[in-house]
């Protein structure tokens, strides 16, 4: 599977400042929504696109990327930002009504039947 090119430019092979992530989150290490995990799916709302001109660069990039549903981990990888930073920014954008977040059902992930069905499906395609 080939990923579409990221609309976000960033340092490739270079080093980023350790201070920068701290500045992006306003000094916060944790967001308001603890339910935002790596696998949480994020999709932009129309209000997010309408507010693009008012958002900071990174927040605007998240809204653009999430025109199609992406996980928090995918956003982090494509933007080359620390996962914690992305979780805080996504939480802020969702709190402002600019993104929708969809938290996966953790009970299904722990259900033995679900795990067996996934395992059988993977064996069938390999």
XYZ file of C-alpha atoms in Angstrom:
126
model
C 0.000 0.000 0.000
C 1.352 3.383 -0.958
C 0.592 6.370 1.220
C -0.448 9.581 -0.478
C 2.155 12.299 -0.265
C 1.950 14.438 2.821
C 0.921 18.049 2.238
C 3.120 18.888 5.176
C 6.738 19.836 4.734
C 9.207 19.225 7.473
C 12.814 18.451 8.210
C 13.897 15.268 6.498
C 16.937 13.708 8.056
C 17.560 16.870 10.057
C 17.103 17.576 13.705
C 14.215 19.509 15.114
C 14.376 21.661 18.179
C 13.501 20.007 21.483
C 11.844 23.248 22.509
C 9.487 23.374 19.524
C 7.029 20.634 20.612
C 6.730 22.330 23.992
C 5.803 25.568 22.223
C 3.274 23.891 19.902
C 1.243 22.624 22.838
C 1.506 25.757 24.934
C 3.669 23.894 27.417
C 1.143 21.104 27.953
C 2.328 17.511 27.914
C -1.180 16.053 28.062
C -4.381 17.030 26.340
C -7.777 17.495 27.895
C -9.097 14.258 26.380
C -7.368 11.188 27.783
C -9.373 8.958 25.399
C -7.226 9.979 22.434
C -5.046 6.933 21.807
C -2.770 5.975 18.902
C -5.554 4.165 17.098
C -8.174 6.894 17.570
C -9.591 7.854 14.173
C -9.748 11.548 13.341
C -11.708 13.273 10.579
C -12.147 16.966 9.837
C -15.475 18.731 10.131
C -16.588 21.466 7.753
C -16.003 23.968 10.557
C -12.337 22.942 10.517
C -11.970 23.762 6.837
C -13.804 27.046 7.370
C -11.325 28.004 10.117
C -8.111 27.114 8.233
C -7.044 30.752 7.883
C -7.283 31.301 11.632
C -5.341 28.210 12.753
C -1.652 27.812 13.537
C 0.296 25.994 10.822
C 0.372 22.603 12.541
C -3.306 22.706 13.452
C -4.231 23.695 9.903
C -2.092 20.824 8.583
C -3.943 18.371 10.822
C -7.306 19.611 9.523
C -6.107 19.253 5.909
C -4.678 15.766 6.500
C -7.876 14.583 8.144
C -10.044 15.292 5.123
C -9.975 11.492 5.070
C -10.081 9.546 8.349
C -6.629 8.954 9.832
C -5.412 7.526 13.093
C -3.515 9.723 15.528
C -0.427 7.568 14.856
C -0.708 8.221 11.099
C -1.035 11.963 11.667
C 2.044 11.899 13.890
C 4.077 9.991 11.296
C 3.023 12.105 8.330
C 3.651 15.380 10.139
C 6.874 14.127 11.745
C 5.651 15.328 15.130
C 5.872 13.571 18.478
C 2.781 11.510 19.253
C 2.132 13.424 22.476
C 2.109 16.727 20.599
C -0.369 15.390 18.057
C -2.634 14.068 20.809
C -2.725 17.501 22.466
C -3.361 19.335 19.178
C -6.057 16.872 18.081
C -7.724 17.222 21.473
C -7.712 21.007 21.155
C -9.140 20.901 17.630
C -11.821 18.395 18.615
C -12.719 20.495 21.651
C -13.161 23.501 19.362
C -15.528 21.488 17.141
C -13.123 21.384 14.192
C -12.439 17.630 14.206
C -14.457 14.533 14.987
C -12.698 11.787 16.896
C -13.797 8.174 16.931
C -12.427 6.127 19.797
C -12.276 2.403 19.007
C -14.254 -0.025 21.109
C -11.687 -1.446 23.531
C -13.995 -4.306 24.507
C -13.904 -5.625 20.937
C -10.100 -5.525 20.957
C -10.048 -7.730 24.050
C -12.725 -10.120 22.834
C -11.188 -13.525 22.073
C -13.622 -14.186 19.208
C -12.678 -10.906 17.540
C -8.977 -11.685 17.855
C -9.500 -15.175 16.406
C -11.500 -13.771 13.468
C -8.707 -11.296 12.722
C -6.107 -14.065 12.969
C -8.079 -16.324 10.598
C -8.521 -13.429 8.183
C -4.803 -12.698 8.177
C -3.989 -16.351 7.543
C -6.472 -16.425 4.674
C -4.766 -13.561 2.856
C -1.177 -14.697 3.437
